[in-house]
Tab-separated table of C-alpha atoms and ligand atoms in Angstrom:
chain	number	residue	atom	x	y	z
A	22	MET	CA	69.686	13.228	-16.758
A	23	SER	CA	68.269	9.929	-16.087
A	24	SER	CA	65.147	9.388	-14.815
A	25	ILE	CA	66.692	7.687	-11.575
A	26	GLU	CA	69.267	10.421	-11.326
A	27	THR	CA	65.827	12.994	-11.342
A	28	PHE	CA	64.468	10.602	-8.717
A	29	ARG	CA	67.094	11.070	-6.619
A	30	GLU	CA	67.331	14.965	-7.272
A	31	ILE	CA	63.496	15.643	-6.498
A	32	ALA	CA	62.865	12.804	-3.784
A	33	LEU	CA	65.827	13.204	-2.113
A	34	PRO	CA	67.348	16.668	-2.708
A	35	GLY	CA	70.986	17.381	-2.480
A	36	SER	CA	71.999	13.988	-2.952
A	37	LEU	CA	73.681	14.197	-6.335
A	38	ARG	CA	76.061	16.915	-4.888
A	39	ARG	CA	77.488	15.127	-2.137
A	40	ALA	CA	81.376	13.898	-1.962
A	41	PRO	CA	81.839	10.335	-3.131
A	42	ALA	CA	82.254	7.614	-0.709
A	43	LYS	CA	86.329	6.966	-0.162
A	44	VAL	CA	87.331	4.074	-1.974
A	45	GLY	CA	88.435	1.019	0.000
A	46	GLU	CA	86.609	2.016	3.217
A	47	ILE	CA	84.020	-0.985	2.964
A	48	ALA	CA	87.137	-3.531	2.559
A	49	ARG	CA	88.927	-2.143	5.661
A	50	PHE	CA	86.145	-2.550	7.523
A	51	PHE	CA	85.645	-5.971	6.284
A	52	GLU	CA	89.185	-6.805	7.517
A	53	THR	CA	88.646	-5.345	11.001
A	54	PHE	CA	85.145	-6.968	11.467
A	55	ARG	CA	85.677	-9.767	14.192
A	56	GLY	CA	82.248	-11.482	14.232
A	57	ASP	CA	81.587	-15.145	15.396
A	58	GLU	CA	84.964	-16.911	13.978
A	59	THR	CA	83.805	-20.284	14.662
A	60	HIS	CA	84.118	-21.021	11.101
A	61	PRO	CA	86.751	-20.378	8.444
A	62	ARG	CA	86.168	-16.748	6.591
A	63	TRP	CA	85.946	-18.548	3.347
A	64	HIS	CA	83.002	-20.801	4.149
A	65	SER	CA	79.414	-19.799	3.734
A	66	ASP	CA	78.656	-21.086	7.294
A	67	TRP	CA	80.501	-17.621	8.191
A	68	ALA	CA	78.442	-15.864	6.114
A	69	TRP	CA	75.245	-17.027	7.463
A	70	ASP	CA	76.633	-16.814	11.183
A	71	ASN	CA	77.476	-13.334	10.912
A	72	TYR	CA	74.808	-11.611	8.792
A	73	ASP	CA	72.900	-10.391	11.885
A	74	LYS	CA	76.338	-9.276	13.642
A	75	ILE	CA	77.797	-7.477	10.600
A	76	ILE	CA	74.723	-5.157	10.303
A	77	PRO	CA	75.231	-3.643	13.789
A	78	ALA	CA	78.878	-3.453	13.259
A	79	LEU	CA	78.157	-1.393	9.902
A	80	SER	CA	75.394	0.842	11.778
A	81	ARG	CA	78.234	1.687	14.453
A	82	HIS	CA	81.127	2.085	12.337
A	83	PHE	CA	79.715	4.411	9.449
A	84	GLY	CA	76.867	6.061	11.732
A	85	LEU	CA	73.756	4.216	10.049
A	86	LYS	CA	70.544	4.551	11.763
A	87	ARG	CA	67.773	3.863	9.411
A	88	LEU	CA	67.849	0.274	8.450
A	89	CYS	CA	65.682	-0.978	5.849
A	90	GLU	CA	65.741	-4.872	5.362
A	91	ILE	CA	64.899	-5.580	1.523
A	92	GLY	CA	62.552	-8.706	1.415
A	93	GLY	CA	62.548	-8.792	5.160
A	94	GLY	CA	58.750	-10.711	4.424
A	95	ARG	CA	57.512	-12.878	7.137
A	96	ASP	CA	60.980	-13.393	8.975
A	97	PRO	CA	62.521	-10.031	10.006
A	98	LEU	CA	65.958	-10.238	10.768
A	99	PHE	CA	65.733	-7.972	14.094
A	100	GLN	CA	62.900	-8.232	16.757
A	101	ARG	CA	61.704	-4.823	17.256
A	102	GLN	CA	63.158	-4.263	20.483
A	103	GLU	CA	66.354	-5.595	19.436
A	104	ALA	CA	66.433	-2.904	16.880
A	105	ASN	CA	65.669	-0.106	19.186
A	106	ALA	CA	68.265	-1.166	21.456
A	107	LEU	CA	70.737	-0.987	18.828
A	108	GLY	CA	69.499	2.622	18.141
A	109	LEU	CA	67.945	1.717	14.890
A	110	HIS	CA	65.081	3.072	13.088
A	111	TYR	CA	63.756	-0.367	11.240
A	112	THR	CA	61.629	-0.486	8.141
A	113	ILE	CA	61.074	-4.074	6.615
A	114	ASN	CA	60.385	-4.136	2.932
A	115	ASP	CA	58.832	-6.758	1.135
A	116	ILE	CA	56.928	-7.205	-2.758
A	117	ASP	CA	54.290	-9.319	-1.471
A	118	PRO	CA	51.905	-7.660	0.970
A	119	VAL	CA	51.016	-11.433	1.918
A	120	GLU	CA	54.855	-12.031	3.277
A	121	LEU	CA	54.572	-8.758	4.862
A	122	ALA	CA	51.258	-9.566	6.864
A	123	HIS	CA	52.999	-12.297	8.259
A	124	ALA	CA	55.378	-10.009	9.980
A	125	PRO	CA	54.573	-9.462	13.457
A	126	GLU	CA	52.742	-6.143	14.186
A	127	GLY	CA	54.755	-3.018	15.625
A	128	TYR	CA	57.321	-2.442	12.701
A	129	ASP	CA	57.549	0.045	10.190
A	130	LYS	CA	56.287	-1.833	6.971
A	131	ALA	CA	57.067	-0.870	2.971
A	132	CYS	CA	55.726	-2.726	0.458
A	133	PHE	CA	57.303	-2.233	-2.845
A	134	ASP	CA	59.379	-4.136	-5.651
A	135	ILE	CA	63.001	-3.160	-4.990
A	136	ALA	CA	63.494	-3.631	-8.532
A	137	GLY	CA	60.145	-1.761	-9.413
A	138	ASP	CA	59.427	1.918	-10.667
A	139	LEU	CA	60.005	4.110	-7.568
A	140	TRP	CA	57.864	6.765	-9.163
A	141	ALA	CA	54.607	4.867	-9.336
A	142	LEU	CA	54.589	4.313	-5.551
A	143	PRO	CA	51.897	6.145	-3.457
A	144	GLY	CA	54.368	7.330	-1.114
A	145	GLN	CA	58.009	7.594	-1.585
A	146	PRO	CA	60.029	5.579	0.389
A	147	GLY	CA	63.346	6.308	2.246
A	148	PRO	CA	65.962	7.680	2.183
A	149	TYR	CA	67.771	4.852	4.103
A	150	ASP	CA	71.348	4.881	5.498
A	151	LEU	CA	71.548	1.063	5.627
A	152	MET	CA	69.794	-1.536	3.405
A	153	VAL	CA	70.203	-4.955	3.724
A	154	SER	CA	69.227	-8.434	2.163
A	155	ARG	CA	69.260	-11.904	2.639
A	156	MET	CA	68.497	-14.599	0.062
A	157	VAL	CA	66.391	-11.988	-1.872
A	158	PHE	CA	68.412	-10.790	-4.766
A	159	GLU	CA	68.244	-14.154	-6.477
A	160	HIS	CA	64.547	-13.661	-6.829
A	161	VAL	CA	64.612	-10.425	-8.325
A	162	ALA	CA	64.247	-10.160	-12.321
A	163	ASP	CA	65.978	-6.989	-12.865
A	164	VAL	CA	69.104	-6.858	-10.228
A	165	GLU	CA	70.506	-4.124	-12.259
A	166	ARG	CA	67.440	-2.008	-11.860
A	167	ALA	CA	67.438	-3.325	-7.900
A	168	TRP	CA	71.096	-1.965	-7.503
A	169	ASN	CA	70.047	1.644	-9.117
A	170	ASN	CA	66.913	1.758	-6.670
A	171	VAL	CA	69.180	1.035	-3.669
A	172	GLN	CA	71.325	3.590	-4.776
A	173	ALA	CA	68.508	6.099	-5.249
A	174	LEU	CA	67.086	5.015	-1.693
A	175	LEU	CA	70.068	5.382	0.315
A	176	ALA	CA	71.000	8.815	1.934
A	177	PRO	CA	74.704	10.048	1.066
A	178	GLY	CA	77.309	7.831	2.797
A	179	GLY	CA	74.866	5.126	3.109
A	180	VAL	CA	75.636	1.577	2.682
A	181	ALA	CA	73.976	-1.582	1.440
A	182	LEU	CA	74.823	-5.362	2.060
A	183	CYS	CA	73.457	-7.918	0.040
A	184	PHE	CA	73.815	-11.520	0.562
A	185	PHE	CA	72.535	-14.061	-2.033
A	186	PRO	CA	73.336	-17.309	-3.523
A	187	THR	CA	75.644	-17.276	-6.506
A	188	LEU	CA	76.135	-19.159	-9.856
A	189	TYR	CA	77.938	-21.392	-10.585
A	190	ALA	CA	77.650	-23.490	-7.208
A	191	TRP	CA	76.047	-26.645	-8.168
A	192	PRO	CA	73.048	-26.508	-6.472
A	193	PHE	CA	72.132	-23.228	-7.700
A	194	VAL	CA	73.019	-24.077	-11.303
A	195	ILE	CA	70.697	-27.004	-11.016
A	196	ASN	CA	67.858	-24.953	-9.267
A	197	HIS	CA	68.417	-22.561	-12.186
A	198	LEU	CA	68.220	-25.006	-15.032
A	199	ILE	CA	65.464	-27.156	-13.995
A	200	PRO	CA	61.602	-26.400	-13.858
A	201	GLU	CA	60.333	-24.774	-10.452
A	202	SER	CA	57.827	-27.548	-9.955
A	203	LEU	CA	61.021	-30.055	-9.864
A	204	SER	CA	63.100	-27.904	-7.933
A	205	HIS	CA	60.082	-27.390	-5.296
A	206	LYS	CA	60.047	-31.017	-4.668
A	207	ILE	CA	63.690	-31.387	-4.200
A	208	VAL	CA	64.066	-28.846	-1.665
A	209	HIS	CA	60.891	-29.960	-0.263
A	210	ALA	CA	62.228	-33.456	0.198
A	211	LEU	CA	65.773	-32.365	1.468
A	212	PHE	CA	64.262	-29.548	4.073
A	213	PRO	CA	60.831	-30.442	5.444
A	214	ASN	CA	60.709	-26.868	6.853
A	215	ARG	CA	60.588	-25.588	3.711
A	216	ARG	CA	57.280	-27.008	2.586
A	217	ASP	CA	54.199	-24.987	1.279
A	218	GLY	CA	52.485	-23.617	4.734
A	219	GLY	CA	55.767	-24.094	6.682
A	220	GLY	CA	57.624	-21.362	8.088
A	221	ASP	CA	60.646	-21.249	5.521
A	222	PRO	CA	58.637	-21.443	1.776
A	223	LYS	CA	60.736	-21.455	-1.095
A	224	PHE	CA	60.455	-18.770	-3.560
A	225	PRO	CA	61.466	-19.069	-7.442
A	226	ALA	CA	64.678	-17.960	-8.336
A	227	VAL	CA	65.995	-16.410	-11.443
A	228	TYR	CA	69.907	-15.761	-10.402
A	229	ASP	CA	69.908	-12.394	-12.212
A	230	TRP	CA	73.516	-10.870	-11.487
A	231	CYS	CA	74.012	-13.737	-8.764
A	232	TYR	CA	77.640	-13.892	-9.069
A	233	GLY	CA	80.657	-13.951	-6.799
A	234	ARG	CA	83.418	-12.414	-9.257
A	235	GLU	CA	84.127	-8.773	-8.354
A	236	SER	CA	85.451	-8.346	-12.020
A	237	VAL	CA	81.790	-8.955	-13.253
A	238	LEU	CA	79.647	-6.922	-10.734
A	239	ARG	CA	82.093	-4.293	-10.083
A	240	PRO	CA	81.389	-2.295	-13.768
A	241	MET	CA	77.339	-2.970	-13.156
A	242	LEU	CA	77.576	-1.411	-9.345
A	243	GLU	CA	79.871	1.525	-10.727
A	244	LYS	CA	77.374	2.493	-13.439
A	245	ALA	CA	74.630	2.265	-10.722
A	246	GLY	CA	77.012	5.150	-8.697
A	247	PHE	CA	78.298	3.234	-5.931
A	248	SER	CA	82.070	4.418	-5.758
A	249	ASP	CA	83.089	1.910	-2.494
A	250	ILE	CA	82.342	-1.685	-3.524
A	251	HIS	CA	83.058	-4.724	-1.937
A	252	VAL	CA	82.258	-8.311	-3.034
A	253	GLN	CA	82.968	-11.048	-0.506
A	254	PRO	CA	83.041	-14.689	-1.630
A	255	PHE	CA	81.982	-17.678	-0.013
A	256	TRP	CA	82.157	-21.256	-0.682
A	257	GLY	CA	80.352	-24.359	0.516
A	258	GLN	CA	76.815	-24.954	1.089
A	259	HIS	CA	74.866	-28.148	2.714
A	260	TYR	CA	72.427	-29.601	0.037
A	261	LEU	CA	74.528	-33.058	0.294
A	262	ALA	CA	74.501	-32.939	4.197
A	263	LYS	CA	72.382	-36.454	4.454
A	264	PHE	CA	74.689	-38.064	2.002
A	265	PRO	CA	78.216	-38.895	4.222
A	266	VAL	CA	80.538	-39.641	1.137
A	267	LEU	CA	79.242	-37.072	-1.230
A	268	ARG	CA	79.102	-34.507	1.190
A	269	ASP	CA	82.759	-34.899	2.108
A	270	VAL	CA	84.026	-34.801	-1.491
A	271	ASP	CA	81.866	-31.683	-1.865
A	272	ALA	CA	83.365	-30.093	1.200
A	273	ALA	CA	86.965	-31.180	-0.294
A	274	LEU	CA	86.211	-29.461	-3.504
A	275	ASP	CA	84.809	-26.326	-1.737
A	276	ARG	CA	87.826	-25.965	0.487
A	277	LEU	CA	90.194	-26.434	-2.447
A	278	MET	CA	88.176	-23.870	-4.457
A	279	ALA	CA	88.416	-21.559	-1.761
A	280	ARG	CA	92.522	-22.249	-1.507
A	281	LEU	CA	92.708	-21.590	-5.151
A	282	ASP	CA	90.405	-18.490	-4.752
A	283	TRP	CA	88.223	-20.041	-7.570
A	284	ARG	CA	85.517	-17.407	-7.607
A	285	LEU	CA	83.816	-18.970	-10.613
A	286	PHE	CA	82.408	-21.740	-8.392
A	287	THR	CA	81.498	-19.308	-5.071
A	288	SER	CA	78.253	-20.697	-3.404
A	289	TYR	CA	77.375	-17.045	-1.891
A	290	THR	CA	78.338	-13.722	-1.543
A	291	TYR	CA	78.068	-10.272	0.543
A	292	VAL	CA	78.066	-7.477	-1.813
A	293	ILE	CA	78.570	-4.335	0.232
A	294	VAL	CA	78.614	-0.898	-1.408
A	295	ARG	CA	78.547	2.683	-0.134
A	296	LYS	CA	76.950	5.830	-1.639
B	405	SAM	C1	63.698	-16.466	0.423
B	405	SAM	S1	62.870	-15.052	1.300
B	405	SAM	C2	63.944	-14.567	2.199
B	405	SAM	C3	63.549	-13.743	3.618
B	405	SAM	C4	64.385	-13.183	4.719
B	405	SAM	N1	65.166	-12.308	3.938
B	405	SAM	C5	65.116	-14.187	5.226
B	405	SAM	O1	66.676	-14.192	4.701
B	405	SAM	O2	64.670	-15.127	5.718
B	405	SAM	C6	62.519	-13.827	-0.176
B	405	SAM	C7	61.868	-12.774	0.299
B	405	SAM	O3	62.272	-11.443	-0.899
B	405	SAM	C8	60.901	-11.126	-1.334
B	405	SAM	N2	61.058	-10.650	-2.446
B	405	SAM	C9	61.054	-11.040	-3.580
B	405	SAM	N3	61.555	-10.441	-4.494
B	405	SAM	C10	61.198	-9.154	-4.025
B	405	SAM	C11	61.440	-7.915	-4.673
B	405	SAM	N4	61.605	-7.611	-6.160
B	405	SAM	N5	61.296	-6.780	-3.855
B	405	SAM	C12	61.106	-6.963	-2.491
B	405	SAM	N6	60.956	-7.988	-2.152
B	405	SAM	C13	61.044	-9.167	-2.828
B	405	SAM	C14	59.855	-12.518	-1.330
B	405	SAM	O4	58.310	-11.817	-1.333
B	405	SAM	C15	60.209	-13.001	0.105
B	405	SAM	O5	59.701	-12.379	1.531
């Protein structure tokens, strides 16, 4: 038995003996989910607008109550009262105690590295029914280990939704290739609210396993122990918003890539898995 399986069996007894999730349930949920449809489903605007809507929908559909937001940091997705009204027991996780300290009081906070050694933690986190993250996995150096930890921390039948930017969308390829100091300067020039000391700081990105192709992600996720896996690709971003002609050319290319279902060049993805 591997060390992560031993963790599951000891920390979350019985979790190895439950029946696996039914394959295709997540895809069916996604097809029938009706959120804010003001943007086409292929566009990343849809993904941004619907992230906070799909989480309560997942919770209701699969009966998931214990929510952990991975890398929720200073800016948790839900107000505490909102989470209460949705019937969620809400925990915010972050690797950085400073980021967690910025989050308002009154939340359950769990400071740990989602890709770290769960055994080494003073108190065992989890189990959770629903684990979500937005713009976190591109910052994680060992994403395969993070997915293994997510699997270990989920209760049987639990669901995880991770929303992250993907290679090989050109802004993220550039961000990946250039030195962090230069990408900091570019992002600060394009998005003033992301300057240091602002409300939305820039964190270094490594893009480990940040792809929109299910054929690439599926074997790794299956190895982590997930049986029901859905990878939803999105195209388009707004890095050229201030440059009218380039912006329109870029948008036209995104439309074309979405029509051709060219997943090598997705900009973002939702990866939704069930234990
Ligand atoms: C770009 S911010 C995103 C914050 C928030 N999820 C949002 O969408 O506004 C990335 C967050 O992930 C946290 N983070 C980075 N690596 C992490 C890890 N290995 N485990 C947990 N949190 C991590 C950072 O400290 C930071 O708070």
